[in-house]
């Protein structure tokens, strides 16, 4: 039976007891409104650990002033039963006061320069500062041995890896595969904002990524593949923030050479902003 914990001392006691018994603790941080993508991360955490903690906390510091913090879907009962079915042992459910004891304004912040600055960081200023701030707090609260993050948020995973390396957290970071709808749309809590027509239309994001990959693998210059992708998205009624091909570290790849690549897209459909990516090999 899953145990829901809302007080930090109770969480610490539970984790201390597990560790005293020699158990490895896995952690899956979330903002709730869980779907099959999240549950696959919990299942992956189970493969890497003896016990799994998952957190649900809609983190105010990672939303910009005009973003969807207040309307972000909150579904605690559904999340609890889904987590239990996925094999989660403890649901860590802090409120804002438990997460930010001195209040959000006075909260100590954590910033990872470099990889945070581009793409999502450029379009959502302060977003990764909020993510790094809350993930640092969550790591300190849960003290996991291994933490699992989804690859759909490709840049977030890269930022977290940098955070963990730089602050020397003794935590193994594992990336979980993207789970897609049958039409290719990456699962996301924000898909809830889409009408059924928009959900069908949004499948173009994945198709666009595949076309970018196919184009550069067939020898088309990267800039041309990116421009074609942007135009296709605009023609379908999206407002793209970016549609790019990058190196795994999100730097601009050397076009003369092959190697691992990631195609990333962020685009708005109506009021809903969606992101997606695919990883592939060039050459
Ligand atoms: O990926 C998310 O859901 C959030 O960014 C995270 C990692 C739970 C931090 O709030």
PDB file of C-alpha atoms and ligand atoms in Angstrom:
ATOM      1  CA  UNK A   1       0.000   0.000   0.000  1.00  0.00           C
ATOM      2  CA  UNK A   2       1.416   3.401  -0.961  1.00  0.00           C
ATOM      3  CA  UNK A   3       2.083   5.773   1.956  1.00  0.00           C
ATOM      4  CA  UNK A   4       1.419   9.483   1.453  1.00  0.00           C
ATOM      5  CA  UNK A   5       3.759  11.702   3.494  1.00  0.00           C
ATOM      6  CA  UNK A   6       3.305  15.456   3.870  1.00  0.00           C
ATOM      7  CA  UNK A   7       5.790  16.253   6.685  1.00  0.00           C
ATOM      8  CA  UNK A   8       9.535  16.363   6.026  1.00  0.00           C
ATOM      9  CA  UNK A   9      10.497  14.688   9.332  1.00  0.00           C
ATOM     10  CA  UNK A  10       8.257  11.695   8.534  1.00  0.00           C
ATOM     11  CA  UNK A  11       9.806  11.391   5.070  1.00  0.00           C
ATOM     12  CA  UNK A  12      13.318  11.537   6.528  1.00  0.00           C
ATOM     13  CA  UNK A  13      12.481   8.853   9.100  1.00  0.00           C
ATOM     14  CA  UNK A  14      11.040   6.541   6.433  1.00  0.00           C
ATOM     15  CA  UNK A  15      14.084   6.932   4.158  1.00  0.00           C
ATOM     16  CA  UNK A  16      16.536   6.604   7.087  1.00  0.00           C
ATOM     17  CA  UNK A  17      14.878   3.299   8.065  1.00  0.00           C
ATOM     18  CA  UNK A  18      15.160   1.965   4.507  1.00  0.00           C
ATOM     19  CA  UNK A  19      18.815   2.950   4.308  1.00  0.00           C
ATOM     20  CA  UNK A  20      19.550   1.380   7.708  1.00  0.00           C
ATOM     21  CA  UNK A  21      18.130  -1.852   6.237  1.00  0.00           C
ATOM     22  CA  UNK A  22      20.553  -1.539   3.310  1.00  0.00           C
ATOM     23  CA  UNK A  23      17.846  -0.679   0.758  1.00  0.00           C
ATOM     24  CA  UNK A  24      18.547   1.463  -2.321  1.00  0.00           C
ATOM     25  CA  UNK A  25      16.139   4.380  -2.698  1.00  0.00           C
ATOM     26  CA  UNK A  26      14.830   5.554  -6.071  1.00  0.00           C
ATOM     27  CA  UNK A  27      13.108   8.876  -6.691  1.00  0.00           C
ATOM     28  CA  UNK A  28      10.778  10.194  -9.396  1.00  0.00           C
ATOM     29  CA  UNK A  29       9.970  13.918  -9.029  1.00  0.00           C
ATOM     30  CA  UNK A  30       6.765  15.075 -10.737  1.00  0.00           C
ATOM     31  CA  UNK A  31       4.289  17.926 -10.817  1.00  0.00           C
ATOM     32  CA  UNK A  32       1.351  15.513 -10.747  1.00  0.00           C
ATOM     33  CA  UNK A  33      -1.470  14.940 -13.233  1.00  0.00           C
ATOM     34  CA  UNK A  34       0.342  11.723 -13.942  1.00  0.00           C
ATOM     35  CA  UNK A  35       0.097   9.716 -17.157  1.00  0.00           C
ATOM     36  CA  UNK A  36       1.684   6.590 -18.652  1.00  0.00           C
ATOM     37  CA  UNK A  37       4.937   8.505 -19.232  1.00  0.00           C
ATOM     38  CA  UNK A  38       5.315   9.205 -15.498  1.00  0.00           C
ATOM     39  CA  UNK A  39       4.328   5.666 -14.541  1.00  0.00           C
ATOM     40  CA  UNK A  40       7.009   4.281 -16.869  1.00  0.00           C
ATOM     41  CA  UNK A  41       9.544   6.386 -14.899  1.00  0.00           C
ATOM     42  CA  UNK A  42       8.323   4.857 -11.638  1.00  0.00           C
ATOM     43  CA  UNK A  43       8.664   1.369 -13.156  1.00  0.00           C
ATOM     44  CA  UNK A  44      12.188   2.268 -14.315  1.00  0.00           C
ATOM     45  CA  UNK A  45      13.038   3.541 -10.821  1.00  0.00           C
ATOM     46  CA  UNK A  46      11.898   0.179  -9.436  1.00  0.00           C
ATOM     47  CA  UNK A  47      14.423  -1.545 -11.701  1.00  0.00           C
ATOM     48  CA  UNK A  48      17.206   0.594 -10.202  1.00  0.00           C
ATOM     49  CA  UNK A  49      16.127   0.638  -6.552  1.00  0.00           C
ATOM     50  CA  UNK A  50      14.498  -1.403  -3.764  1.00  0.00           C
ATOM     51  CA  UNK A  51      12.096   1.349  -2.719  1.00  0.00           C
ATOM     52  CA  UNK A  52      10.630   4.215  -4.758  1.00  0.00           C
ATOM     53  CA  UNK A  53       9.562   7.679  -3.623  1.00  0.00           C
ATOM     54  CA  UNK A  54       7.674   9.914  -6.012  1.00  0.00           C
ATOM     55  CA  UNK A  55       6.916  13.568  -5.305  1.00  0.00           C
ATOM     56  CA  UNK A  56       3.992  15.620  -6.532  1.00  0.00           C
ATOM     57  CA  UNK A  57       4.581  19.354  -6.240  1.00  0.00           C
ATOM     58  CA  UNK A  58       3.489  22.016  -8.730  1.00  0.00           C
ATOM     59  CA  UNK A  59       6.525  24.225  -8.310  1.00  0.00           C
ATOM     60  CA  UNK A  60       5.676  27.943  -8.529  1.00  0.00           C
ATOM     61  CA  UNK A  61       9.287  29.048  -9.068  1.00  0.00           C
ATOM     62  CA  UNK A  62       9.616  27.341 -12.473  1.00  0.00           C
ATOM     63  CA  UNK A  63       6.602  29.076 -14.052  1.00  0.00           C
ATOM     64  CA  UNK A  64       6.889  32.502 -15.661  1.00  0.00           C
ATOM     65  CA  UNK A  65       4.384  35.259 -14.757  1.00  0.00           C
ATOM     66  CA  UNK A  66       2.223  34.600 -17.848  1.00  0.00           C
ATOM     67  CA  UNK A  67       2.467  30.816 -17.754  1.00  0.00           C
ATOM     68  CA  UNK A  68       0.003  28.158 -16.632  1.00  0.00           C
ATOM     69  CA  UNK A  69       0.854  27.758 -12.904  1.00  0.00           C
ATOM     70  CA  UNK A  70      -2.700  28.409 -11.681  1.00  0.00           C
ATOM     71  CA  UNK A  71      -4.439  26.297 -14.311  1.00  0.00           C
ATOM     72  CA  UNK A  72      -1.877  23.437 -14.248  1.00  0.00           C
ATOM     73  CA  UNK A  73      -4.049  20.305 -13.777  1.00  0.00           C
ATOM     74  CA  UNK A  74      -4.087  18.958 -10.194  1.00  0.00           C
ATOM     75  CA  UNK A  75      -5.441  15.399  -9.791  1.00  0.00           C
ATOM     76  CA  UNK A  76      -4.199  14.055  -6.411  1.00  0.00           C
ATOM     77  CA  UNK A  77      -6.548  11.050  -5.997  1.00  0.00           C
ATOM     78  CA  UNK A  78      -5.944   9.748  -9.508  1.00  0.00           C
ATOM     79  CA  UNK A  79      -2.172  10.293  -9.082  1.00  0.00           C
ATOM     80  CA  UNK A  80      -2.080   8.361  -5.798  1.00  0.00           C
ATOM     81  CA  UNK A  81      -3.832   5.276  -7.175  1.00  0.00           C
ATOM     82  CA  UNK A  82      -1.763   5.374 -10.380  1.00  0.00           C
ATOM     83  CA  UNK A  83       1.481   5.613  -8.415  1.00  0.00           C
ATOM     84  CA  UNK A  84       0.458   2.690  -6.259  1.00  0.00           C
ATOM     85  CA  UNK A  85      -0.296   0.564  -9.333  1.00  0.00           C
ATOM     86  CA  UNK A  86       3.088   1.523 -10.836  1.00  0.00           C
ATOM     87  CA  UNK A  87       4.921   0.264  -7.736  1.00  0.00           C
ATOM     88  CA  UNK A  88       5.663   3.489  -5.849  1.00  0.00           C
ATOM     89  CA  UNK A  89       6.151   3.035  -2.072  1.00  0.00           C
ATOM     90  CA  UNK A  90       5.901   6.625  -0.855  1.00  0.00           C
ATOM     91  CA  UNK A  91       4.195   9.682  -2.289  1.00  0.00           C
ATOM     92  CA  UNK A  92       5.976  12.803  -1.004  1.00  0.00           C
ATOM     93  CA  UNK A  93       3.367  15.550  -1.118  1.00  0.00           C
ATOM     94  CA  UNK A  94       4.845  18.768   0.280  1.00  0.00           C
ATOM     95  CA  UNK A  95       2.951  22.045   0.302  1.00  0.00           C
ATOM     96  CA  UNK A  96       4.586  25.364  -0.578  1.00  0.00           C
ATOM     97  CA  UNK A  97       5.530  26.004   3.084  1.00  0.00           C
ATOM     98  CA  UNK A  98       7.249  22.606   3.361  1.00  0.00           C
ATOM     99  CA  UNK A  99       9.156  23.231   0.140  1.00  0.00           C
ATOM    100  CA  UNK A 100       9.983  26.919   0.716  1.00  0.00           C
ATOM    101  CA  UNK A 101      10.012  27.446   4.529  1.00  0.00           C
ATOM    102  CA  UNK A 102      11.089  31.108   4.201  1.00  0.00           C
ATOM    103  CA  UNK A 103       8.578  31.748   1.407  1.00  0.00           C
ATOM    104  CA  UNK A 104       9.132  31.814  -2.340  1.00  0.00           C
ATOM    105  CA  UNK A 105      10.500  35.391  -2.367  1.00  0.00           C
ATOM    106  CA  UNK A 106      13.221  34.679   0.204  1.00  0.00           C
ATOM    107  CA  UNK A 107      14.042  31.185  -1.064  1.00  0.00           C
ATOM    108  CA  UNK A 108      17.710  30.378  -1.730  1.00  0.00           C
ATOM    109  CA  UNK A 109      18.029  29.747  -5.468  1.00  0.00           C
ATOM    110  CA  UNK A 110      20.144  27.347  -7.476  1.00  0.00           C
ATOM    111  CA  UNK A 111      21.300  28.277 -10.957  1.00  0.00           C
ATOM    112  CA  UNK A 112      23.163  26.154 -13.506  1.00  0.00           C
ATOM    113  CA  UNK A 113      24.679  28.443 -16.153  1.00  0.00           C
ATOM    114  CA  UNK A 114      25.549  27.351 -19.684  1.00  0.00           C
ATOM    115  CA  UNK A 115      23.199  24.526 -20.617  1.00  0.00           C
ATOM    116  CA  UNK A 116      20.284  26.389 -18.933  1.00  0.00           C
ATOM    117  CA  UNK A 117      20.691  29.472 -21.090  1.00  0.00           C
ATOM    118  CA  UNK A 118      19.679  28.154 -24.530  1.00  0.00           C
ATOM    119  CA  UNK A 119      16.391  26.927 -26.112  1.00  0.00           C
ATOM    120  CA  UNK A 120      13.883  26.490 -23.229  1.00  0.00           C
ATOM    121  CA  UNK A 121      16.016  28.742 -21.027  1.00  0.00           C
ATOM    122  CA  UNK A 122      16.009  31.484 -23.661  1.00  0.00           C
ATOM    123  CA  UNK A 123      12.239  31.233 -24.223  1.00  0.00           C
ATOM    124  CA  UNK A 124      11.283  30.736 -20.571  1.00  0.00           C
ATOM    125  CA  UNK A 125      13.633  33.016 -18.591  1.00  0.00           C
ATOM    126  CA  UNK A 126      14.187  31.748 -15.040  1.00  0.00           C
ATOM    127  CA  UNK A 127      12.505  28.383 -15.754  1.00  0.00           C
ATOM    128  CA  UNK A 128      15.581  26.243 -15.125  1.00  0.00           C
ATOM    129  CA  UNK A 129      16.531  28.277 -12.045  1.00  0.00           C
ATOM    130  CA  UNK A 130      13.153  27.237 -10.631  1.00  0.00           C
ATOM    131  CA  UNK A 131      13.655  23.614 -11.696  1.00  0.00           C
ATOM    132  CA  UNK A 132      17.191  23.455 -10.229  1.00  0.00           C
ATOM    133  CA  UNK A 133      16.023  25.156  -7.037  1.00  0.00           C
ATOM    134  CA  UNK A 134      13.197  22.693  -6.434  1.00  0.00           C
ATOM    135  CA  UNK A 135      15.136  19.603  -7.562  1.00  0.00           C
ATOM    136  CA  UNK A 136      17.998  20.516  -5.194  1.00  0.00           C
ATOM    137  CA  UNK A 137      15.469  20.839  -2.362  1.00  0.00           C
ATOM    138  CA  UNK A 138      13.795  17.551  -3.325  1.00  0.00           C
ATOM    139  CA  UNK A 139      17.161  15.749  -3.456  1.00  0.00           C
ATOM    140  CA  UNK A 140      18.002  17.131  -0.016  1.00  0.00           C
ATOM    141  CA  UNK A 141      14.597  16.077   1.345  1.00  0.00           C
ATOM    142  CA  UNK A 142      14.439  12.587  -0.182  1.00  0.00           C
ATOM    143  CA  UNK A 143      18.185  11.757  -0.272  1.00  0.00           C
ATOM    144  CA  UNK A 144      17.731   9.162  -3.021  1.00  0.00           C
ATOM    145  CA  UNK A 145      20.438   6.899  -4.416  1.00  0.00           C
ATOM    146  CA  UNK A 146      18.992   7.152  -7.923  1.00  0.00           C
ATOM    147  CA  UNK A 147      16.596   9.634  -9.536  1.00  0.00           C
ATOM    148  CA  UNK A 148      14.696   9.169 -12.802  1.00  0.00           C
ATOM    149  CA  UNK A 149      13.762  12.003 -15.190  1.00  0.00           C
ATOM    150  CA  UNK A 150      11.925  11.731 -18.516  1.00  0.00           C
ATOM    151  CA  UNK A 151      13.758  12.299 -21.790  1.00  0.00           C
ATOM    152  CA  UNK A 152      10.823  14.308 -23.137  1.00  0.00           C
ATOM    153  CA  UNK A 153      12.270  17.218 -21.169  1.00  0.00           C
ATOM    154  CA  UNK A 154      15.620  16.619 -22.864  1.00  0.00           C
ATOM    155  CA  UNK A 155      17.168  19.904 -21.795  1.00  0.00           C
ATOM    156  CA  UNK A 156      15.896  19.538 -18.231  1.00  0.00           C
ATOM    157  CA  UNK A 157      17.676  16.168 -18.013  1.00  0.00           C
ATOM    158  CA  UNK A 158      20.899  17.774 -19.308  1.00  0.00           C
ATOM    159  CA  UNK A 159      20.579  20.610 -16.774  1.00  0.00           C
ATOM    160  CA  UNK A 160      19.955  18.146 -13.911  1.00  0.00           C
ATOM    161  CA  UNK A 161      22.977  16.062 -14.905  1.00  0.00           C
ATOM    162  CA  UNK A 162      25.095  19.227 -14.794  1.00  0.00           C
ATOM    163  CA  UNK A 163      23.579  20.225 -11.423  1.00  0.00           C
ATOM    164  CA  UNK A 164      24.336  16.810  -9.917  1.00  0.00           C
ATOM    165  CA  UNK A 165      27.895  16.748 -11.292  1.00  0.00           C
ATOM    166  CA  UNK A 166      28.666  20.300 -10.159  1.00  0.00           C
ATOM    167  CA  UNK A 167      27.135  20.068  -6.668  1.00  0.00           C
ATOM    168  CA  UNK A 168      28.539  16.528  -6.322  1.00  0.00           C
ATOM    169  CA  UNK A 169      25.259  14.930  -5.266  1.00  0.00           C
ATOM    170  CA  UNK A 170      25.845  11.191  -4.681  1.00  0.00           C
ATOM    171  CA  UNK A 171      22.822  10.417  -6.875  1.00  0.00           C
ATOM    172  CA  UNK A 172      22.717   8.383 -10.072  1.00  0.00           C
ATOM    173  CA  UNK A 173      20.587  10.102 -12.729  1.00  0.00           C
ATOM    174  CA  UNK A 174      18.666   7.868 -15.134  1.00  0.00           C
ATOM    175  CA  UNK A 175      16.752   9.084 -18.215  1.00  0.00           C
ATOM    176  CA  UNK A 176      13.435   7.388 -19.059  1.00  0.00           C
ATOM    177  CA  UNK A 177      12.216   6.967 -22.635  1.00  0.00           C
ATOM    178  CA  UNK A 178       9.470   9.185 -24.067  1.00  0.00           C
ATOM    179  CA  UNK A 179       6.043   7.518 -24.084  1.00  0.00           C
ATOM    180  CA  UNK A 180       3.897   8.475 -27.084  1.00  0.00           C
ATOM    181  CA  UNK A 181       0.221   8.378 -28.001  1.00  0.00           C
ATOM    182  CA  UNK A 182      -0.568   6.029 -30.947  1.00  0.00           C
ATOM    183  CA  UNK A 183      -0.395   9.076 -33.296  1.00  0.00           C
ATOM    184  CA  UNK A 184       3.135   9.911 -32.083  1.00  0.00           C
ATOM    185  CA  UNK A 185       2.240  12.798 -29.758  1.00  0.00           C
ATOM    186  CA  UNK A 186       4.552  12.706 -26.726  1.00  0.00           C
ATOM    187  CA  UNK A 187       2.590  12.219 -23.506  1.00  0.00           C
ATOM    188  CA  UNK A 188       2.457  15.379 -21.422  1.00  0.00           C
ATOM    189  CA  UNK A 189       0.219  16.779 -18.712  1.00  0.00           C
ATOM    190  CA  UNK A 190      -0.219  19.820 -20.952  1.00  0.00           C
ATOM    191  CA  UNK A 191      -1.917  17.643 -23.622  1.00  0.00           C
ATOM    192  CA  UNK A 192      -4.974  18.000 -21.369  1.00  0.00           C
ATOM    193  CA  UNK A 193      -5.320  21.571 -22.587  1.00  0.00           C
ATOM    194  CA  UNK A 194      -5.810  20.358 -26.183  1.00  0.00           C
ATOM    195  CA  UNK A 195      -9.155  19.657 -27.820  1.00  0.00           C
ATOM    196  CA  UNK A 196      -9.424  16.272 -29.578  1.00  0.00           C
ATOM    197  CA  UNK A 197      -8.854  18.038 -32.912  1.00  0.00           C
ATOM    198  CA  UNK A 198      -5.761  19.760 -31.569  1.00  0.00           C
ATOM    199  CA  UNK A 199      -4.446  16.442 -30.229  1.00  0.00           C
ATOM    200  CA  UNK A 200      -4.584  15.008 -33.724  1.00  0.00           C
ATOM    201  CA  UNK A 201      -2.952  18.134 -35.151  1.00  0.00           C
ATOM    202  CA  UNK A 202      -0.222  18.036 -32.485  1.00  0.00           C
ATOM    203  CA  UNK A 203       1.046  14.730 -33.897  1.00  0.00           C
ATOM    204  CA  UNK A 204       2.805  16.930 -36.462  1.00  0.00           C
ATOM    205  CA  UNK A 205       5.463  17.740 -33.856  1.00  0.00           C
ATOM    206  CA  UNK A 206       6.784  14.192 -33.871  1.00  0.00           C
ATOM    207  CA  UNK A 207       6.423  13.899 -37.665  1.00  0.00           C
ATOM    208  CA  UNK A 208       8.389  17.144 -38.052  1.00  0.00           C
ATOM    209  CA  UNK A 209      11.197  15.812 -35.862  1.00  0.00           C
ATOM    210  CA  UNK A 210      11.331  12.622 -37.950  1.00  0.00           C
ATOM    211  CA  UNK A 211      11.436  14.677 -41.167  1.00  0.00           C
ATOM    212  CA  UNK A 212      14.302  16.796 -39.806  1.00  0.00           C
ATOM    213  CA  UNK A 213      16.219  13.634 -38.927  1.00  0.00           C
ATOM    214  CA  UNK A 214      15.535  12.039 -42.319  1.00  0.00           C
ATOM    215  CA  UNK A 215      16.535  15.226 -44.157  1.00  0.00           C
ATOM    216  CA  UNK A 216      19.936  15.628 -42.487  1.00  0.00           C
ATOM    217  CA  UNK A 217      20.596  11.893 -42.662  1.00  0.00           C
ATOM    218  CA  UNK A 218      19.978  12.188 -46.417  1.00  0.00           C
ATOM    219  CA  UNK A 219      22.605  14.958 -46.585  1.00  0.00           C
ATOM    220  CA  UNK A 220      20.463  18.115 -46.405  1.00  0.00           C
ATOM    221  CA  UNK A 221      22.178  21.020 -44.610  1.00  0.00           C
ATOM    222  CA  UNK A 222      21.018  21.377 -41.009  1.00  0.00           C
ATOM    223  CA  UNK A 223      19.896  25.015 -41.447  1.00  0.00           C
ATOM    224  CA  UNK A 224      17.670  24.009 -44.363  1.00  0.00           C
ATOM    225  CA  UNK A 225      16.083  21.117 -42.424  1.00  0.00           C
ATOM    226  CA  UNK A 226      15.424  23.493 -39.516  1.00  0.00           C
ATOM    227  CA  UNK A 227      13.870  26.146 -41.774  1.00  0.00           C
ATOM    228  CA  UNK A 228      11.637  23.564 -43.476  1.00  0.00           C
ATOM    229  CA  UNK A 229      10.502  22.273 -40.072  1.00  0.00           C
ATOM    230  CA  UNK A 230       9.638  25.777 -38.839  1.00  0.00           C
ATOM    231  CA  UNK A 231       7.677  26.494 -42.024  1.00  0.00           C
ATOM    232  CA  UNK A 232       5.752  23.181 -41.770  1.00  0.00           C
ATOM    233  CA  UNK A 233       4.750  23.960 -38.188  1.00  0.00           C
ATOM    234  CA  UNK A 234       3.617  27.492 -39.061  1.00  0.00           C
ATOM    235  CA  UNK A 235       1.629  26.139 -42.029  1.00  0.00           C
ATOM    236  CA  UNK A 236      -0.158  23.744 -39.644  1.00  0.00           C
ATOM    237  CA  UNK A 237      -1.181  26.619 -37.365  1.00  0.00           C
ATOM    238  CA  UNK A 238       1.599  26.376 -34.748  1.00  0.00           C
ATOM    239  CA  UNK A 239       3.812  29.199 -33.534  1.00  0.00           C
ATOM    240  CA  UNK A 240       7.219  27.539 -33.175  1.00  0.00           C
ATOM    241  CA  UNK A 241       9.743  28.864 -30.633  1.00  0.00           C
ATOM    242  CA  UNK A 242      12.404  26.641 -32.153  1.00  0.00           C
ATOM    243  CA  UNK A 243      12.870  23.591 -34.348  1.00  0.00           C
ATOM    244  CA  UNK A 244      16.565  22.743 -34.250  1.00  0.00           C
ATOM    245  CA  UNK A 245      19.153  19.991 -34.455  1.00  0.00           C
ATOM    246  CA  UNK A 246      21.803  20.060 -31.757  1.00  0.00           C
ATOM    247  CA  UNK A 247      24.627  17.997 -30.293  1.00  0.00           C
ATOM    248  CA  UNK A 248      23.746  15.972 -27.176  1.00  0.00           C
ATOM    249  CA  UNK A 249      25.127  18.829 -24.995  1.00  0.00           C
ATOM    250  CA  UNK A 250      22.738  21.195 -26.866  1.00  0.00           C
ATOM    251  CA  UNK A 251      25.614  23.043 -28.507  1.00  0.00           C
ATOM    252  CA  UNK A 252      25.614  23.783 -32.260  1.00  0.00           C
ATOM    253  CA  UNK A 253      27.051  20.668 -33.950  1.00  0.00           C
ATOM    254  CA  UNK A 254      29.958  20.827 -36.357  1.00  0.00           C
ATOM    255  CA  UNK A 255      28.143  20.363 -39.667  1.00  0.00           C
ATOM    256  CA  UNK A 256      31.175  18.729 -41.263  1.00  0.00           C
ATOM    257  CA  UNK A 257      31.097  15.739 -38.915  1.00  0.00           C
ATOM    258  CA  UNK A 258      28.655  13.025 -37.892  1.00  0.00           C
ATOM    259  CA  UNK A 259      27.794  11.659 -34.456  1.00  0.00           C
ATOM    260  CA  UNK A 260      24.897  11.728 -32.020  1.00  0.00           C
ATOM    261  CA  UNK A 261      22.306  14.440 -32.544  1.00  0.00           C
ATOM    262  CA  UNK A 262      19.050  15.546 -31.000  1.00  0.00           C
ATOM    263  CA  UNK A 263      16.246  17.292 -32.890  1.00  0.00           C
ATOM    264  CA  UNK A 264      14.168  19.486 -30.590  1.00  0.00           C
ATOM    265  CA  UNK A 265      10.996  21.419 -31.089  1.00  0.00           C
ATOM    266  CA  UNK A 266       8.913  23.804 -28.990  1.00  0.00           C
ATOM    267  CA  UNK A 267       5.734  25.273 -30.431  1.00  0.00           C
ATOM    268  CA  UNK A 268       2.516  26.858 -29.315  1.00  0.00           C
ATOM    269  CA  UNK A 269      -0.889  25.657 -30.496  1.00  0.00           C
ATOM    270  CA  UNK A 270      -3.439  28.195 -29.299  1.00  0.00           C
ATOM    271  CA  UNK A 271      -2.574  28.799 -25.639  1.00  0.00           C
ATOM    272  CA  UNK A 272      -0.775  25.477 -25.249  1.00  0.00           C
ATOM    273  CA  UNK A 273       2.995  25.228 -25.520  1.00  0.00           C
ATOM    274  CA  UNK A 274       4.329  21.755 -26.358  1.00  0.00           C
ATOM    275  CA  UNK A 275       7.860  20.385 -26.567  1.00  0.00           C
ATOM    276  CA  UNK A 276       9.270  17.198 -28.047  1.00  0.00           C
ATOM    277  CA  UNK A 277      12.560  15.735 -29.247  1.00  0.00           C
ATOM    278  CA  UNK A 278      14.155  12.703 -30.870  1.00  0.00           C
ATOM    279  CA  UNK A 279      17.713  11.479 -30.539  1.00  0.00           C
ATOM    280  CA  UNK A 280      19.507   9.976 -33.533  1.00  0.00           C
ATOM    281  CA  UNK A 281      22.854   9.256 -35.093  1.00  0.00           C
ATOM    282  CA  UNK A 282      24.230  11.174 -38.077  1.00  0.00           C
ATOM    283  CA  UNK A 283      26.746   9.515 -40.390  1.00  0.00           C
TER     284      UNK A 283
HETATM  285  O1  LIG B   1       9.614  17.605 -15.003  1.00  0.00           O
HETATM  286  C1  LIG B   1       8.886  18.028 -14.089  1.00  0.00           C
HETATM  287  O2  LIG B   1       7.763  17.575 -13.889  1.00  0.00           O
HETATM  288  C2  LIG B   1       9.390  19.144 -13.191  1.00  0.00           C
HETATM  289  O3  LIG B   1      10.158  20.056 -13.897  1.00  0.00           O
HETATM  290  C3  LIG B   1      10.160  18.631 -11.961  1.00  0.00           C
HETATM  291  C4  LIG B   1      11.433  17.903 -12.346  1.00  0.00           C
HETATM  292  C5  LIG B   1       9.271  17.700 -11.147  1.00  0.00           C
HETATM  293  C6  LIG B   1      10.555  19.805 -11.059  1.00  0.00           C
HETATM  294  O4  LIG B   1       9.434  20.509 -10.621  1.00  0.00           O
END
